Every structure is written in C-alpha cells, then in structure tokens.
Short mmCIF file of C-alpha atoms in Angstrom, two decimals:
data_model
loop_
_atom_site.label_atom_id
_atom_site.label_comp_id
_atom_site.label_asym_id
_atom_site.label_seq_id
_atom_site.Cartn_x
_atom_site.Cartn_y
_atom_site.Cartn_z
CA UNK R 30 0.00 0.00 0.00
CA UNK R 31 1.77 3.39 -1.22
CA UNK R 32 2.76 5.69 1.82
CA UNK R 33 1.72 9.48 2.19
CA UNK R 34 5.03 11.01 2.97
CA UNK R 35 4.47 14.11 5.03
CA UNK R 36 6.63 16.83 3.67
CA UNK R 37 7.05 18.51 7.52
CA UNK R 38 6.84 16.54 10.30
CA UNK R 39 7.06 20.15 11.95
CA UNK R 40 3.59 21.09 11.13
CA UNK R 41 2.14 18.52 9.21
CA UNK R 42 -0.94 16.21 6.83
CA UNK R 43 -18.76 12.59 1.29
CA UNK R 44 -20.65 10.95 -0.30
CA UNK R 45 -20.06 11.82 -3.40
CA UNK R 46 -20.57 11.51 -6.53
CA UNK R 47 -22.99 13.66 -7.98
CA UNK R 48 -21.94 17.25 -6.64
CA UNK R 49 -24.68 19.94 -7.83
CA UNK R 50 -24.56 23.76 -7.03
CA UNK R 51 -28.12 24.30 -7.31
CA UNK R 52 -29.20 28.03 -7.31
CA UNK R 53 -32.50 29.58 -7.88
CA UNK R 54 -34.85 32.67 -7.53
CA UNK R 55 -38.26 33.32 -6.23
CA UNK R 56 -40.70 36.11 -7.81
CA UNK R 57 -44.40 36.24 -8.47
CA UNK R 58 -45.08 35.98 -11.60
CA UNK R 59 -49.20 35.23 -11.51
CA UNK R 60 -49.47 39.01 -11.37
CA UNK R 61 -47.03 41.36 -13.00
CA UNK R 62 -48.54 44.63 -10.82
CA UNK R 63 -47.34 43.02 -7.63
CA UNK R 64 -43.16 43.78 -6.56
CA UNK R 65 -41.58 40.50 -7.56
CA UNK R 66 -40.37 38.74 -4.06
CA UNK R 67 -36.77 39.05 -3.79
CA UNK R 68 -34.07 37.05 -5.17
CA UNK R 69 -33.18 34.33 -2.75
CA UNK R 70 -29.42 33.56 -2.29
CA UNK R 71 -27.59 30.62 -3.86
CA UNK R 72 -28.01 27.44 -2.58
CA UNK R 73 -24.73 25.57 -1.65
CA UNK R 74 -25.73 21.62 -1.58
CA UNK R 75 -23.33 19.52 1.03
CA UNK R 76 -21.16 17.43 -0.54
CA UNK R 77 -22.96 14.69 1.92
CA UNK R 78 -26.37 15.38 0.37
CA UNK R 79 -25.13 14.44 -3.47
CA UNK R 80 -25.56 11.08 -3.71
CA UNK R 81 -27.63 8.12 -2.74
CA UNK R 82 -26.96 5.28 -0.96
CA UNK R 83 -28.01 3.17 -3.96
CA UNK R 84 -25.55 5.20 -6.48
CA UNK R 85 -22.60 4.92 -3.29
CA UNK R 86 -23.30 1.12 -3.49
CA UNK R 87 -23.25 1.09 -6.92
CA UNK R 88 -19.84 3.09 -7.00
CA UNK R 89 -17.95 1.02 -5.28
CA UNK R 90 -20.09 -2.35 -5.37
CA UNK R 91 -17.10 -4.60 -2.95
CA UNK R 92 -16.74 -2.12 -0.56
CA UNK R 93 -16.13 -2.97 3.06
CA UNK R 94 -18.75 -2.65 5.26
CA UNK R 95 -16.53 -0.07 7.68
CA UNK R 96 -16.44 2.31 4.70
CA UNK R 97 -20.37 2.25 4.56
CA UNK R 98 -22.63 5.44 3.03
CA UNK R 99 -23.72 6.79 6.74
CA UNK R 100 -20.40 7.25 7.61
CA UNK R 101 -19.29 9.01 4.90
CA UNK R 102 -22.30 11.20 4.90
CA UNK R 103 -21.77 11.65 8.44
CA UNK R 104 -18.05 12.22 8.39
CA UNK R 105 -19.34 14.97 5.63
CA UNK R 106 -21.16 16.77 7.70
CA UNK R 107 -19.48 16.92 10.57
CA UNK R 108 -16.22 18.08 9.40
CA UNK R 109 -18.00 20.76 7.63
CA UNK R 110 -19.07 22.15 10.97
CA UNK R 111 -15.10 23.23 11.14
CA UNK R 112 -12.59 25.53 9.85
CA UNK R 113 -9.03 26.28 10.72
CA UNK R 114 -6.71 29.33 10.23
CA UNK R 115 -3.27 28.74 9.74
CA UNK R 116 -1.11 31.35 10.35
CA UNK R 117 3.11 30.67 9.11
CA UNK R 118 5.87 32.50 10.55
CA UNK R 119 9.18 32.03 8.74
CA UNK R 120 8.80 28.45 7.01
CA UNK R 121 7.64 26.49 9.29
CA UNK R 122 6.79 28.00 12.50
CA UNK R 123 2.68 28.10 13.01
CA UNK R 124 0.04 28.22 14.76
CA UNK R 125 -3.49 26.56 14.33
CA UNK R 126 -6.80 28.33 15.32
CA UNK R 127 -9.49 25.97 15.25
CA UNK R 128 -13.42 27.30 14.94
CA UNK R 129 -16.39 25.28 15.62
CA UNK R 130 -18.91 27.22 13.36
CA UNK R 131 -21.87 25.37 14.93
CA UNK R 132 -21.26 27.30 18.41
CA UNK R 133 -18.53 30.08 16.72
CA UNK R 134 -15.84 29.02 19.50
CA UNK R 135 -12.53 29.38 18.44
CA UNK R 136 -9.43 27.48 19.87
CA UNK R 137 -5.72 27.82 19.17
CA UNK R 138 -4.82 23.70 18.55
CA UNK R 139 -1.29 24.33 18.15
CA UNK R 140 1.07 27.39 18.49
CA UNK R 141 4.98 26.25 17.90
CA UNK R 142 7.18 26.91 20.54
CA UNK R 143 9.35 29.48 18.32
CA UNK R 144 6.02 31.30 17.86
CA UNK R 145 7.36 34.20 19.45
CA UNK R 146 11.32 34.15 18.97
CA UNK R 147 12.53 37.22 17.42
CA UNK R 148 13.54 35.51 14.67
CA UNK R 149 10.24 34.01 13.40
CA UNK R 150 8.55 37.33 14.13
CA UNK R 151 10.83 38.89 12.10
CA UNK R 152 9.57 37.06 8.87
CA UNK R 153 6.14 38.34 7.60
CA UNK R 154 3.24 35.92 8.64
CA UNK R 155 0.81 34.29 6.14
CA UNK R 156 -1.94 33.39 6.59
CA UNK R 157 -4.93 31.11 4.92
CA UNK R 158 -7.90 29.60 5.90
CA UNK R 159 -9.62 26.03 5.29
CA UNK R 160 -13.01 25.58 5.78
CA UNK R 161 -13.97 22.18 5.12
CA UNK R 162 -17.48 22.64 4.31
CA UNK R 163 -15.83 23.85 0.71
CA UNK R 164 -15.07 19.98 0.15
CA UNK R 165 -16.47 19.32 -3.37
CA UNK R 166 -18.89 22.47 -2.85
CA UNK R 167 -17.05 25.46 -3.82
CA UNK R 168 -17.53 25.45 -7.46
CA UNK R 169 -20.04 24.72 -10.20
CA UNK R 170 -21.65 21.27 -10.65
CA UNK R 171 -19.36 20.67 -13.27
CA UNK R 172 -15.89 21.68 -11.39
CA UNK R 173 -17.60 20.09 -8.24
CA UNK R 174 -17.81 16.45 -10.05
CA UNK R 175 -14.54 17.12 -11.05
CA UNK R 176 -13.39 17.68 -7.71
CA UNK R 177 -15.41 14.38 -5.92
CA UNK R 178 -14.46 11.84 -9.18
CA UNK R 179 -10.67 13.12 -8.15
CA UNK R 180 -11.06 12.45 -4.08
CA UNK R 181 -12.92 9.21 -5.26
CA UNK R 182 -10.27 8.30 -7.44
CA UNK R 183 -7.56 8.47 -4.96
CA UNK R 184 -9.34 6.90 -2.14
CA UNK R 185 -10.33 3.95 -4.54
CA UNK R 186 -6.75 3.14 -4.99
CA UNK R 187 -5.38 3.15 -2.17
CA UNK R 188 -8.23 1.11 -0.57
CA UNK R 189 -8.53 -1.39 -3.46
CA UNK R 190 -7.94 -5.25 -3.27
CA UNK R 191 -7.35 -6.39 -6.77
CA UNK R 192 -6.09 -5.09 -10.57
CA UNK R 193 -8.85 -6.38 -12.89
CA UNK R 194 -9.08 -3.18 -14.46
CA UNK R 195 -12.74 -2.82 -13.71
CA UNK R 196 -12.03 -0.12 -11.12
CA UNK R 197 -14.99 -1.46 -9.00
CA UNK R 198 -12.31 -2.66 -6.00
CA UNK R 199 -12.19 0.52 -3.95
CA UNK R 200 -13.01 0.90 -0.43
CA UNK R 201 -11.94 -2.60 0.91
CA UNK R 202 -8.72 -2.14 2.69
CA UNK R 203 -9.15 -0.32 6.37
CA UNK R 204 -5.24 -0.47 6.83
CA UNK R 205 -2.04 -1.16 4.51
CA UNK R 206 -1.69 -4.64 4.33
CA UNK R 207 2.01 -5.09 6.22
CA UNK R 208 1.86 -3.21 9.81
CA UNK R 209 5.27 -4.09 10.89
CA UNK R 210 6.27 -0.84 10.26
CA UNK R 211 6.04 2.10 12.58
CA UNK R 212 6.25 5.07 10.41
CA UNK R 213 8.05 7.24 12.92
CA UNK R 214 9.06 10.43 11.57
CA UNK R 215 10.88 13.35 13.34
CA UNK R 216 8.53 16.04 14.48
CA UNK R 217 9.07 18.23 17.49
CA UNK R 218 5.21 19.43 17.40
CA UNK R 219 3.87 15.84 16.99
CA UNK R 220 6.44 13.49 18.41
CA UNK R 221 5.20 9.80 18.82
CA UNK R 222 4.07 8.07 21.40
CA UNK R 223 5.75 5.09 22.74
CA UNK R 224 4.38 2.15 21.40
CA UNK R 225 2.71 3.02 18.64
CA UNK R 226 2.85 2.66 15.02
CA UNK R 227 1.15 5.21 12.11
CA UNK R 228 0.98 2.96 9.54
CA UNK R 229 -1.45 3.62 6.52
CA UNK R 230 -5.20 3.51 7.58
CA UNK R 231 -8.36 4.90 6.54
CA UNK R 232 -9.53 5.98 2.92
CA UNK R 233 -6.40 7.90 2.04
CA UNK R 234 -4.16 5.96 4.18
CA UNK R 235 -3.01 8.17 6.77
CA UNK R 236 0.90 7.55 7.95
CA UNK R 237 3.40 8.73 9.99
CA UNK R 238 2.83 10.67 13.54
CA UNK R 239 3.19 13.85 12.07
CA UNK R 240 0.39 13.65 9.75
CA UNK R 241 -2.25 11.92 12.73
CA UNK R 242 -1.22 14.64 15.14
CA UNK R 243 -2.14 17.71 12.78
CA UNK R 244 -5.11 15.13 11.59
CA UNK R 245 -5.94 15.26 15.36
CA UNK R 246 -5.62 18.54 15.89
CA UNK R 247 -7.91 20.19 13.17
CA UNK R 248 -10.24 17.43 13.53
CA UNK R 249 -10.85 16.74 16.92
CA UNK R 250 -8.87 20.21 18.36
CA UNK R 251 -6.47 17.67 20.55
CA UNK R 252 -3.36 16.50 18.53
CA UNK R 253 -3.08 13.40 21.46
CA UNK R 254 -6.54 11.61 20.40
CA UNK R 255 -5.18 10.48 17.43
CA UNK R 256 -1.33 10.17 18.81
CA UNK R 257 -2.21 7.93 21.65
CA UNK R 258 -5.10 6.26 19.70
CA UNK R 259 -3.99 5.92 15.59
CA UNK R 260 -6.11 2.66 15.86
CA UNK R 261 -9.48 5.43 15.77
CA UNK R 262 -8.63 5.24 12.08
CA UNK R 263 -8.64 2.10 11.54
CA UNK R 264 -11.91 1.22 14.06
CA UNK R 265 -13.96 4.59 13.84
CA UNK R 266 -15.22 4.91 10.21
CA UNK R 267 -15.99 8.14 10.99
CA UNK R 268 -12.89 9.59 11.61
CA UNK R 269 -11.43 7.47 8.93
CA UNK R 270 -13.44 9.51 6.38
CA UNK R 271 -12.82 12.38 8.14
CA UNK R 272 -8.52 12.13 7.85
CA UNK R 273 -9.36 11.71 4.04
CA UNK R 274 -11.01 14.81 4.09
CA UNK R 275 -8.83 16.62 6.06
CA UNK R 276 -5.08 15.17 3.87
CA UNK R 277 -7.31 16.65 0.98
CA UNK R 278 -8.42 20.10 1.93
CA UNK R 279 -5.02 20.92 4.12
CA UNK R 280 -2.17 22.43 2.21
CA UNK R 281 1.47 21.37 3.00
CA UNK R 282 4.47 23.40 4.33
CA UNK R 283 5.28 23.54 0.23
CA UNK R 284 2.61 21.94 -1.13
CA UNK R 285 -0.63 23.21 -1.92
CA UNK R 286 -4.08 21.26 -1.11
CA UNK R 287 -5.40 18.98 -3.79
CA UNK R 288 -8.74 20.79 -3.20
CA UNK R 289 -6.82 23.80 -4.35
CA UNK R 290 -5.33 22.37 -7.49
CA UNK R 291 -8.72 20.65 -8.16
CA UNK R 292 -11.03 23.65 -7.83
CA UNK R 293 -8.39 26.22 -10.03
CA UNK R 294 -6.84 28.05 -7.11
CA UNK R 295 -3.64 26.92 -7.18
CA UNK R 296 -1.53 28.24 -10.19
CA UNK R 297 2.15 27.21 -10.89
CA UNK R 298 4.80 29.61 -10.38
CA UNK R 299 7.99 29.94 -12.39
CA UNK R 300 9.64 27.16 -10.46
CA UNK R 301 6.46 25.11 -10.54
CA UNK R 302 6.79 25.50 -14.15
CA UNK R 303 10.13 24.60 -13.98
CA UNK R 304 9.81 21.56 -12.58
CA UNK R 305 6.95 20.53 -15.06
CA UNK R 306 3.74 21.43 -12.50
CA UNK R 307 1.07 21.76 -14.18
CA UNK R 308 -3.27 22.32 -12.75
CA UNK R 309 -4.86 19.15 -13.43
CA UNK R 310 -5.25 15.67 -11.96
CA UNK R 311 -1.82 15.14 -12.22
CA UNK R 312 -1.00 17.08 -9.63
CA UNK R 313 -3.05 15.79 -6.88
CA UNK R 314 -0.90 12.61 -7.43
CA UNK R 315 1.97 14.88 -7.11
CA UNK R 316 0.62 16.26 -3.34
CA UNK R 317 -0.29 12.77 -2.33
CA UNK R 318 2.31 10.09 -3.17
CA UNK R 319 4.57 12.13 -5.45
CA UNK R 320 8.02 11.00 -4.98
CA UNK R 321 6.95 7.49 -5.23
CA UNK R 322 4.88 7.71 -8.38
CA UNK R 323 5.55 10.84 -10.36
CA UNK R 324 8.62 12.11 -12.62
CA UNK R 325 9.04 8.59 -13.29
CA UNK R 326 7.76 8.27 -16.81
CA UNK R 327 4.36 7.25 -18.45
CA UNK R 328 4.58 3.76 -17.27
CA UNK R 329 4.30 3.63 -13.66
CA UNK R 330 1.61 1.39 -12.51
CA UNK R 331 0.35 3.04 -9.56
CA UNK R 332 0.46 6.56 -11.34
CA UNK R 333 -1.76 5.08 -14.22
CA UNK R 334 -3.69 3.00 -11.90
CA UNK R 335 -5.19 6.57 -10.14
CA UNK R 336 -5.31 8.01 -13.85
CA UNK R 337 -7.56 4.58 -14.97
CA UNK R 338 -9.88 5.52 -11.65
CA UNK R 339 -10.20 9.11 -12.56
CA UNK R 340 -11.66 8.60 -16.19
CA UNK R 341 -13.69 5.80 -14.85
CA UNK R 342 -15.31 7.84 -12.02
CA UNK R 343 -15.90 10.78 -14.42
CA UNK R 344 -17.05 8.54 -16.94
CA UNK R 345 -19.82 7.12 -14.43
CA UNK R 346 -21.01 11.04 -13.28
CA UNK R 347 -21.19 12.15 -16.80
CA UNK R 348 -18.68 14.32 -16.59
CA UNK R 349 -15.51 14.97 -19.17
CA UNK R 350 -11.86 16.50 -18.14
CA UNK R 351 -11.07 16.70 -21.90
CA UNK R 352 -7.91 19.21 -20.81
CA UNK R 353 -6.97 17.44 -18.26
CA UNK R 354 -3.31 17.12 -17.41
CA UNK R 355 -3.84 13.88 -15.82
CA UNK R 356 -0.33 12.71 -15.89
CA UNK R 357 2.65 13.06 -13.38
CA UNK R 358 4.98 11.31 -15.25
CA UNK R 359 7.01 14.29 -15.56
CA UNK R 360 6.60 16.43 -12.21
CA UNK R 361 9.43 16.93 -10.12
CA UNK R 362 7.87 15.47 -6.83
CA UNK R 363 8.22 17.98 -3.59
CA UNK R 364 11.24 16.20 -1.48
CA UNK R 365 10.92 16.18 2.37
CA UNK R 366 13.12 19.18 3.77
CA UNK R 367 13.28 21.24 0.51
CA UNK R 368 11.85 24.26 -0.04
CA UNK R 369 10.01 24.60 -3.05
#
C-alpha cells in the first residue's frame, strides 16, 4: 500500500458523486402589478447530500462494510461544521486556530514553541484559511464532479484489493496490508508516542505521527486523540473519512491542497513550471504520493492505476476532463526538507 510522505513533520498532513450547485430565484409571476419577491441567495448543496446510498453502493459495489454510506455522509457533515486558520511565521513555525462554526468558538490547537522568537517574528506571517465545508462544494456542478471523481479516485486506490481493471475494488482495505512498520518520523510538534505505530489507515491511508497529530488537531482540536489512539482510524469509520477529508483540503508546508489544485486556485509559479507542474489531476498525485509515483515516466503502474480511476469515475457522473493534465509522469515530486 503506497505511503503518504508528510513533507514537515514540523507542522504537518462525502458521499459523493454527484456534486450539484443548485441556485435559484423566487418572484411572483401570476401578477405582473405586484413587486416580484426578492431574489433568494444561492443554494450551496453539502457534498454529503449528493448522492444516494443506492448510487454509493453502486460506485464502489465490494466495498467494506466499515467504509459504509452513513459514515461518509456523516463524516461529511461533521467536518463541515469546522474551519481552521493557519497562520506561518518564517517556514515552518505556526500556529493553528481551530473554529467550531456550529457554536462560533474558536481554539488555538497548536502554536509552535518558536512562535514568538525574534527571529520568526521577524519574517512576515501568512496566513490562509480552510473551511472544510468547501469539500467538493465550492464550485459549479461541473468543477464540483470534477473535484469528488478526483477524491474518489484516490481513495479507490489506495483502498482497493485487486487489478482487474474494472475499477470497481475501492473501499476494501481499512489499513495497509504489512503493519510491521512504525512510520516514525521526526517532528518536534507531533512526536510519537511510545508504542505506537502510524501505519497507513483509513480511505487515504493516513501515515506517519506527524500527519495523525495535525489530523488530530484540526479534527478533533487535541493533537493526542489520534497520537495515543492511531487505531481510531482504523476502528472509527468516521474519523477514517474524516482524515481523508482533512489530507485533501489541508495544504502542506510547500505543497498546496489537492482541493486547491482541483477547484483552479492553485496556479504554478515559475519554479512550478520549472519543474513541469502543471493544474490538473496530475498534480493531486503529485501532493499525495509524489516521490513514489511521479517524474518517473508514463509507465508507472500506480500513477496510471489513479489516472484509470479518474476517467472511470468521471465517466460514471457524466462528466468529461477533456484538458486534463492527468499525468505526473514528468513532475518533479516535492522532497521532504526542501523548499520549493
């Protein structure tokens, strides 16, 4: 099962299928003397409200019963209830601020301990915001299917148990198949705890400490839940949908979220260009298991294998990506440690 390699372990790393931006307007029109009502605002439709159980079933027809439509839907909607601020000082000094928009609390998760050293404060802060209701929402229905057959896609392969090429495998695997491994990584923010492995679990396959402590933090506001108790992902379906959601809407120390690249947001700079980054599929693969998969030419299996759930996914939403640069075959991944 392919790794997600956290690019800094200082401050690391539904359902879906038919995403619709409905919007309307209201107005009398029995009687053209009467003031037309006025226009009522857009409707944004949760990604959790876009598709049945029947066309979830249908989707991924093996699934494992962990990864069943109520979670998802329920993972969905409660991780929409949150949004985090992320404030950067220097490259990799931050601090978290975590708001519950159901009561409008807000709660600093995680402020480094060089927060306030002179020489962090001495580099300009910058500063973004995730709000994870914008998973597969934020667009049109178009873009939005886009967005969901891409999540889908990646989620599918990593979770899949067999290569017939029908695509219809995804969502069996709860955890990577060898757990021998710990996956320790350095991090002084989320160090491990004793004892315990982070091997790949969930939908996206969650690994190494520093990715289940930030996980933890943004969302369940307590980096330790999820450091003490990495088995949640594995036993809580829940919160294994939830980590999926969160490694896709959460941008990297130097990489940006594939919700970004999906939606149009992100656009390459002159090094990105450089290095042969380009807005498309492609680049989610990049984010996610880059320097496994990608600059390695057109053949690589696991590469094509995401590419071959991608057109399948759109093909089954109706949906084309005719311009699509689905490929990573010749992206320069992000390397741990390098900034980029």
């Amino acid at each position: 099962m392919n790794k997600k390699l956290s690019h800094s372990f200082n401050i690391i790393k539904s359902a879906v299928f038919a995403a619709i931006l409905v919007s309307f307007s209201c107005g009398n029109t029995s009687n053209s003397s009467q003031t037309p009502a006025a226009a009522t605002a857009p409707v944004k439709i949760s990604a959790a409200g876009l598709i049945t159980e029947k066309q979830y079933n249908d989707l991924f027809p093996q699934h494992a019963a962990f990864y069943s439509y109520q979670s998802f839907v329920k993972a969905v909607k409660q991780l929409s209830n949150i949004k985090i601020k992320v404030t950067r000082r220097a490259v990799s000094v931050y601090q978290l601020v975590r708001t519950d928009k159901t009561t409008g609390k807000s709660t600093i998760v995680r402020q480094d301990v060089d927060w306030n050293e002179e020489w962090a404060k001495e580099k300009p802060d910058s500063t973004y915001e995730v709000n994870f209701g914008n998973f597969c929402t934020e667009k049109d229905a178009v873009a939005n299917k886009k967005e969901l057959a891409a999540f889908f896609a990646h989620i599918a392969h990593e979770t899949r148990h067999g290569e017939d090429g029908k695509y219809n495998d995804g969502l069996m695997l709860i955890h990577e198949n060898n757990t021998t491994n710990a996956y320790i990584g350095e991090s002084d923010e989320y160090p491990p705890i004793a004892g315990k492995k982070y091997y790949g679990r969930g939908p996206m396959q969650l690994s190494y400490n520093g990715n289940y402590g930030y996980a933890s933090d943004c969302i369940l506001g307590d980096d330790q839940i999820l450091l003490k108790n990495p088995d949640l992902v594995e036993t809580d379906p829940v919160i294994a949908f939830e980590t999926a959601i969160y490694f896709w809407m959460m941008p990297q120390t130097h990489k940006p979220s594939a919700h970004d690249v999906m939606i149009g947001k992100w656009q390459p700079k002159a090094s990105d260009k450089a290095k042969g980054r380009s807005p498309g599929f492609g680049m989610t693969i990049n984010i996610i298991n880059g320097e496994v998969e990608c600059n390695k030419g057109e053949n690589m299996y696991n590469m094509k294998d995401r590419m071959g759930f991608y057109q399948y996914l759109l093909a089954k939403l109706g949906v084309k990506d005719d311009n699509c640069v689905c490929s990573c075959a010749k992206m320069q991944p992000y390397l741990y440690g390098v900034n980029e």
